[in-house]
mmCIF file of C-alpha atoms in Angstrom:
data_model
loop_
_atom_site.group_PDB
_atom_site.id
_atom_site.type_symbol
_atom_site.label_atom_id
_atom_site.label_comp_id
_atom_site.label_asym_id
_atom_site.label_seq_id
_atom_site.Cartn_x
_atom_site.Cartn_y
_atom_site.Cartn_z
ATOM 1 C CA MET A 1 18.597 -23.845 34.931
ATOM 2 C CA ASN A 2 18.766 -27.698 34.967
ATOM 3 C CA ARG A 3 21.441 -27.724 32.289
ATOM 4 C CA PRO A 4 24.515 -30.003 32.901
ATOM 5 C CA PHE A 5 27.969 -28.685 31.854
ATOM 6 C CA PHE A 6 31.056 -30.844 31.200
ATOM 7 C CA LEU A 7 34.371 -29.235 32.318
ATOM 8 C CA TYR A 8 37.132 -30.568 30.083
ATOM 9 C CA ASP A 9 39.936 -27.999 30.493
ATOM 10 C CA CYS A 10 41.112 -24.933 32.424
ATOM 11 C CA ASP A 11 43.851 -22.326 32.193
ATOM 12 C CA THR A 12 47.356 -22.503 33.727
ATOM 13 C CA PHE A 13 46.534 -20.345 36.744
ATOM 14 C CA THR A 14 43.584 -22.571 37.669
ATOM 15 C CA ARG A 15 45.690 -25.750 37.392
ATOM 16 C CA SER A 16 48.438 -24.198 39.601
ATOM 17 C CA TYR A 17 45.927 -23.031 42.194
ATOM 18 C CA TYR A 18 44.258 -26.422 42.575
ATOM 19 C CA HIS A 19 47.647 -28.239 42.662
ATOM 20 C CA GLN A 20 49.112 -25.973 45.392
ATOM 21 C CA ARG A 21 45.910 -25.740 47.453
ATOM 22 C CA TYR A 22 44.427 -29.214 47.122
ATOM 23 C CA GLY A 23 47.175 -31.278 45.482
ATOM 24 C CA ALA A 24 44.894 -31.985 42.576
ATOM 25 C CA VAL A 25 46.269 -32.473 39.091
ATOM 26 C CA PHE A 26 44.032 -31.414 36.237
ATOM 27 C CA ASN A 27 44.711 -32.820 32.793
ATOM 28 C CA GLN A 28 42.895 -31.793 29.685
ATOM 29 C CA VAL A 29 40.231 -34.232 28.525
ATOM 30 C CA PRO A 30 40.158 -34.561 24.752
ATOM 31 C CA VAL A 31 36.775 -33.522 23.447
ATOM 32 C CA GLU A 32 35.709 -33.296 19.850
ATOM 33 C CA LEU A 33 33.864 -30.057 19.331
ATOM 34 C CA GLY A 34 32.040 -30.138 16.068
ATOM 35 C CA GLU A 35 30.668 -27.022 14.450
ATOM 36 C CA ARG A 36 27.150 -26.495 15.610
ATOM 37 C CA LYS A 37 25.035 -24.869 12.986
ATOM 38 C CA VAL A 38 21.754 -23.503 14.142
ATOM 39 C CA GLU A 39 19.412 -22.392 11.415
ATOM 40 C CA VAL A 40 17.367 -19.452 12.535
ATOM 41 C CA ARG A 41 14.285 -18.785 10.468
ATOM 42 C CA ARG A 42 12.996 -15.245 10.490
ATOM 43 C CA GLU A 43 9.230 -15.277 10.341
ATOM 44 C CA ILE A 44 7.275 -12.075 9.929
ATOM 45 C CA PRO A 45 4.205 -12.153 12.210
ATOM 46 C CA SER A 46 0.770 -11.479 10.804
ATOM 47 C CA TYR A 47 -0.395 -7.891 10.448
ATOM 48 C CA ASN A 48 -2.119 -6.818 13.682
ATOM 49 C CA GLY A 49 -4.170 -3.954 12.268
ATOM 50 C CA PHE A 50 -2.148 -1.113 13.811
ATOM 51 C CA GLY A 51 -0.685 1.377 11.356
ATOM 52 C CA SER A 52 -0.015 0.153 7.819
ATOM 53 C CA PRO A 53 1.250 -3.321 6.846
ATOM 54 C CA GLN A 54 4.484 -1.703 5.644
ATOM 55 C CA ASP A 55 5.065 -0.082 9.054
ATOM 56 C CA SER A 56 4.398 -3.341 10.898
ATOM 57 C CA LYS A 57 6.775 -5.286 8.655
ATOM 58 C CA GLN A 58 9.517 -2.677 8.991
ATOM 59 C CA ASN A 59 9.327 -2.943 12.788
ATOM 60 C CA CYS A 60 10.172 -6.645 12.516
ATOM 61 C CA LEU A 61 13.260 -6.134 10.342
ATOM 62 C CA SER A 62 15.351 -4.078 12.762
ATOM 63 C CA LEU A 63 15.777 -3.625 16.490
ATOM 64 C CA ILE A 64 15.224 0.116 16.139
ATOM 65 C CA PRO A 65 12.090 0.676 14.003
ATOM 66 C CA GLN A 66 12.735 2.515 10.758
ATOM 67 C CA PRO A 67 10.162 4.078 8.415
ATOM 68 C CA PRO A 68 9.375 2.055 5.261
ATOM 69 C CA LYS A 69 11.679 2.790 2.349
ATOM 70 C CA LYS A 70 10.164 4.877 -0.423
ATOM 71 C CA ASP A 71 10.851 4.889 -4.143
ATOM 72 C CA VAL A 72 12.332 8.380 -4.307
ATOM 73 C CA MET A 73 12.831 8.352 -8.078
ATOM 74 C CA LYS A 74 9.197 7.387 -8.629
ATOM 75 C CA MET A 75 8.051 10.146 -6.287
ATOM 76 C CA LEU A 76 10.147 12.742 -8.125
ATOM 77 C CA GLU A 77 8.994 11.615 -11.578
ATOM 78 C CA ASN A 78 5.315 11.618 -10.591
ATOM 79 C CA ASP A 79 5.263 14.545 -8.195
ATOM 80 C CA LEU A 80 1.901 16.355 -8.315
ATOM 81 C CA LYS A 81 0.540 13.891 -10.896
ATOM 82 C CA ILE A 82 -3.006 13.075 -9.819
ATOM 83 C CA LEU A 83 -5.607 10.986 -11.660
ATOM 84 C CA ARG A 84 -9.128 12.162 -10.828
ATOM 85 C CA TYR A 85 -12.296 10.137 -11.205
ATOM 86 C CA ALA A 86 -15.974 10.808 -10.552
ATOM 87 C CA ALA A 87 -17.860 8.098 -8.682
ATOM 88 C CA VAL A 88 -21.218 7.390 -7.115
ATOM 89 C CA MET A 89 -21.944 5.240 -4.077
ATOM 90 C CA GLU A 90 -23.660 1.947 -4.777
ATOM 91 C CA SER A 91 -25.924 1.422 -1.783
ATOM 92 C CA ARG A 92 -29.277 -0.089 -0.901
ATOM 93 C CA HIS A 93 -30.083 2.951 1.235
ATOM 94 C CA PRO A 94 -32.179 5.585 -0.596
ATOM 95 C CA GLU A 95 -30.339 8.482 1.059
ATOM 96 C CA ASP A 96 -27.077 7.384 -0.585
ATOM 97 C CA LYS A 97 -28.520 7.248 -4.099
ATOM 98 C CA ASN A 98 -27.470 10.754 -5.239
ATOM 99 C CA ARG A 99 -24.170 11.004 -3.372
ATOM 100 C CA LYS A 100 -21.268 11.934 -5.648
ATOM 101 C CA PHE A 101 -17.575 11.510 -4.925
ATOM 102 C CA ILE A 102 -14.211 12.524 -6.347
ATOM 103 C CA ILE A 103 -11.517 9.834 -6.260
ATOM 104 C CA SER A 104 -7.976 11.191 -6.560
ATOM 105 C CA TYR A 105 -5.156 8.732 -7.233
ATOM 106 C CA SER A 106 -1.616 9.897 -6.472
ATOM 107 C CA LEU A 107 0.891 8.379 -8.917
ATOM 108 C CA ALA A 108 3.800 9.393 -6.682
ATOM 109 C CA LYS A 109 2.572 7.462 -3.635
ATOM 110 C CA ASP A 110 0.203 4.887 -5.204
ATOM 111 C CA GLU A 111 -2.491 6.051 -2.806
ATOM 112 C CA MET A 112 -6.041 7.246 -3.306
ATOM 113 C CA GLN A 113 -8.202 9.838 -1.627
ATOM 114 C CA ILE A 114 -12.009 9.979 -1.711
ATOM 115 C CA TYR A 115 -13.779 13.296 -1.274
ATOM 116 C CA GLU A 116 -17.484 14.115 -1.294
ATOM 117 C CA PRO A 117 -18.141 17.628 -2.657
ATOM 118 C CA HIS A 118 -20.867 19.784 -1.154
ATOM 119 C CA GLN A 119 -24.383 19.392 -2.513
ATOM 120 C CA ARG A 120 -27.126 21.755 -1.531
ATOM 121 C CA ASN A 121 -29.813 20.294 0.762
ATOM 122 C CA ALA A 122 -28.124 16.895 0.708
ATOM 123 C CA GLY A 123 -28.771 16.313 4.400
ATOM 124 C CA ILE A 124 -25.337 14.690 4.726
ATOM 125 C CA ILE A 125 -22.090 16.098 6.078
ATOM 126 C CA GLU A 126 -19.837 16.099 3.015
ATOM 127 C CA GLY A 127 -16.081 16.306 2.946
ATOM 128 C CA LYS A 128 -13.177 13.890 3.114
ATOM 129 C CA PHE A 129 -14.333 10.276 3.081
ATOM 130 C CA LEU A 130 -10.843 8.750 2.875
ATOM 131 C CA GLU A 131 -7.409 10.266 3.481
ATOM 132 C CA TYR A 132 -4.650 9.369 1.003
ATOM 133 C CA SER A 133 -3.920 5.694 1.623
ATOM 134 C CA GLN A 134 -3.551 2.383 -0.174
ATOM 135 C CA VAL A 135 -6.856 0.547 -0.497
ATOM 136 C CA ARG A 136 -6.698 -3.235 -0.276
ATOM 137 C CA LYS A 137 -8.818 -5.207 -2.693
ATOM 138 C CA PRO A 138 -11.498 -7.352 -1.036
ATOM 139 C CA GLY A 139 -10.634 -11.016 -0.936
ATOM 140 C CA THR A 140 -6.872 -10.512 -0.736
ATOM 141 C CA SER A 141 -4.982 -11.565 2.381
ATOM 142 C CA ILE A 142 -3.771 -9.057 4.960
ATOM 143 C CA ASP A 143 -0.265 -10.521 4.941
ATOM 144 C CA ASN A 144 0.013 -10.417 1.133
ATOM 145 C CA PRO A 145 -2.368 -7.662 0.063
ATOM 146 C CA GLU A 146 -3.229 -6.408 -3.407
ATOM 147 C CA TYR A 147 -4.099 -2.738 -3.721
ATOM 148 C CA TYR A 148 -6.252 -0.856 -6.204
ATOM 149 C CA THR A 149 -4.323 0.806 -9.027
ATOM 150 C CA PRO A 150 -5.418 2.845 -12.082
ATOM 151 C CA ALA A 151 -5.668 -0.478 -13.927
ATOM 152 C CA ASP A 152 -8.739 -1.286 -11.815
ATOM 153 C CA LEU A 153 -10.433 2.096 -12.254
ATOM 154 C CA ALA A 154 -12.252 1.580 -15.518
ATOM 155 C CA ILE A 155 -15.462 3.445 -16.302
ATOM 156 C CA GLY A 156 -18.296 1.362 -14.864
ATOM 157 C CA ALA A 157 -16.006 -0.573 -12.511
ATOM 158 C CA GLU A 158 -16.836 -0.911 -8.827
ATOM 159 C CA ILE A 159 -14.335 -0.663 -5.988
ATOM 160 C CA GLU A 160 -14.934 -1.482 -2.341
ATOM 161 C CA VAL A 161 -13.588 0.783 0.398
ATOM 162 C CA PHE A 162 -14.358 -0.056 4.040
ATOM 163 C CA SER A 163 -17.394 -2.110 2.977
ATOM 164 C CA ARG A 164 -18.683 0.784 0.842
ATOM 165 C CA LYS A 165 -18.963 0.273 -2.903
ATOM 166 C CA PHE A 166 -18.197 3.039 -5.388
ATOM 167 C CA LYS A 167 -18.914 2.965 -9.120
ATOM 168 C CA ILE A 168 -16.587 4.887 -11.453
ATOM 169 C CA VAL A 169 -18.680 7.016 -13.811
ATOM 170 C CA ASP A 170 -16.264 9.608 -15.225
ATOM 171 C CA CYS A 171 -12.690 10.903 -15.133
ATOM 172 C CA ASP A 172 -10.473 13.764 -16.268
ATOM 173 C CA LEU A 173 -9.063 13.858 -19.794
ATOM 174 C CA TYR A 174 -5.606 13.679 -18.215
ATOM 175 C CA VAL A 175 -6.401 10.132 -17.079
ATOM 176 C CA LEU A 176 -6.884 9.062 -20.690
ATOM 177 C CA LYS A 177 -3.694 10.796 -21.828
ATOM 178 C CA TYR A 178 -1.656 9.185 -19.055
ATOM 179 C CA LEU A 179 -3.005 5.682 -19.658
ATOM 180 C CA GLU A 180 -2.469 5.945 -23.413
ATOM 181 C CA ALA A 181 1.114 7.166 -22.878
ATOM 182 C CA ASN A 182 1.736 4.094 -20.684
ATOM 183 C CA ALA A 183 -0.540 1.652 -22.509
ATOM 184 C CA SER A 184 1.723 -1.351 -21.874
ATOM 185 C CA ARG A 185 1.083 -1.109 -18.121
ATOM 186 C CA PHE A 186 -2.713 -1.021 -18.219
ATOM 187 C CA PRO A 187 -5.445 -3.345 -19.551
ATOM 188 C CA ALA A 188 -6.798 -2.407 -22.939
ATOM 189 C CA ALA A 189 -10.351 -2.677 -21.587
ATOM 190 C CA THR A 190 -9.667 0.042 -19.007
ATOM 191 C CA ILE A 191 -8.261 2.407 -21.636
ATOM 192 C CA GLU A 192 -11.113 1.723 -24.047
ATOM 193 C CA SER A 193 -13.769 2.401 -21.393
ATOM 194 C CA ILE A 194 -12.222 5.786 -20.650
ATOM 195 C CA LYS A 195 -11.672 6.545 -24.321
ATOM 196 C CA ALA A 196 -15.333 5.845 -25.073
ATOM 197 C CA ILE A 197 -16.678 8.318 -22.533
ATOM 198 C CA HIS A 198 -14.254 11.038 -23.619
ATOM 199 C CA ALA A 199 -15.004 10.396 -27.293
ATOM 200 C CA ASP A 200 -18.645 11.209 -26.589
ATOM 201 C CA LYS A 201 -17.619 14.391 -24.735
ATOM 202 C CA LEU A 202 -15.245 15.541 -27.482
ATOM 203 C CA CYS A 203 -17.876 14.843 -30.130
ATOM 204 C CA SER A 204 -20.478 16.818 -28.179
ATOM 205 C CA GLU A 205 -18.072 19.733 -27.655
ATOM 206 C CA LYS A 206 -17.128 19.717 -31.331
ATOM 207 C CA THR A 207 -20.782 19.813 -32.374
ATOM 208 C CA THR A 208 -21.478 22.710 -29.988
ATOM 209 C CA GLU A 209 -18.464 24.632 -31.310
ATOM 210 C CA GLU A 210 -19.547 24.094 -34.927
ATOM 211 C CA ASN A 211 -23.048 25.339 -34.118
ATOM 212 C CA LYS A 212 -21.591 28.509 -32.611
ATOM 213 C CA ASN A 213 -19.499 29.192 -35.702
ATOM 214 C CA THR A 214 -22.347 28.522 -38.154
ATOM 215 C CA PRO A 215 -23.862 31.833 -39.305
ATOM 216 C CA GLU A 216 -27.585 32.214 -38.779
ATOM 217 C CA MET A 217 -29.790 32.195 -41.870
ATOM 218 C CA GLU A 218 -31.368 35.535 -42.643
ATOM 219 C CA GLU A 219 -35.115 35.480 -43.187
#
């Protein structure tokens, strides 16, 4: 090991043994033993790409890996609350021009899912494009990521998922009601963009309903 050790004392049995066997007398050597403080810095290694960043970090915090802690109260309060958006793929490839997608954002888990509904003669295998997961914003670091939230999903906004860009073009009325009920948590521009598209829908529906209720003129 190449580490020298200084023997400065021993117990009574050891002193007696050496005195009887070898005639040696061992006396204690005074040694000042100061408190040795060793500062250990815990550094979390960079995310290696396996699993989620939360899983990787949790594995570094305990000897026996534990699943990441979840906000149970938030999950109970927002259980089954889903914000749904309609989106189109922004691509330079002509075959992607008419592809339509449904983006579902889970308020309980802060995760989004992307699904491509079936279109007749599309020539593309539709279905699930992205399982429920947190989507990191481009340009943010892996070790300190920022994820997309409903605040980023304004009408006309673009999001990037695995190098694919999606443009938000519509959403459910429930999205508007939820954002207005929690207006302090979301940018006014996001709420206004959604309000504008639903105002046009409500106005169109109102006009259609009035036309139905208007009696026809007799000739």
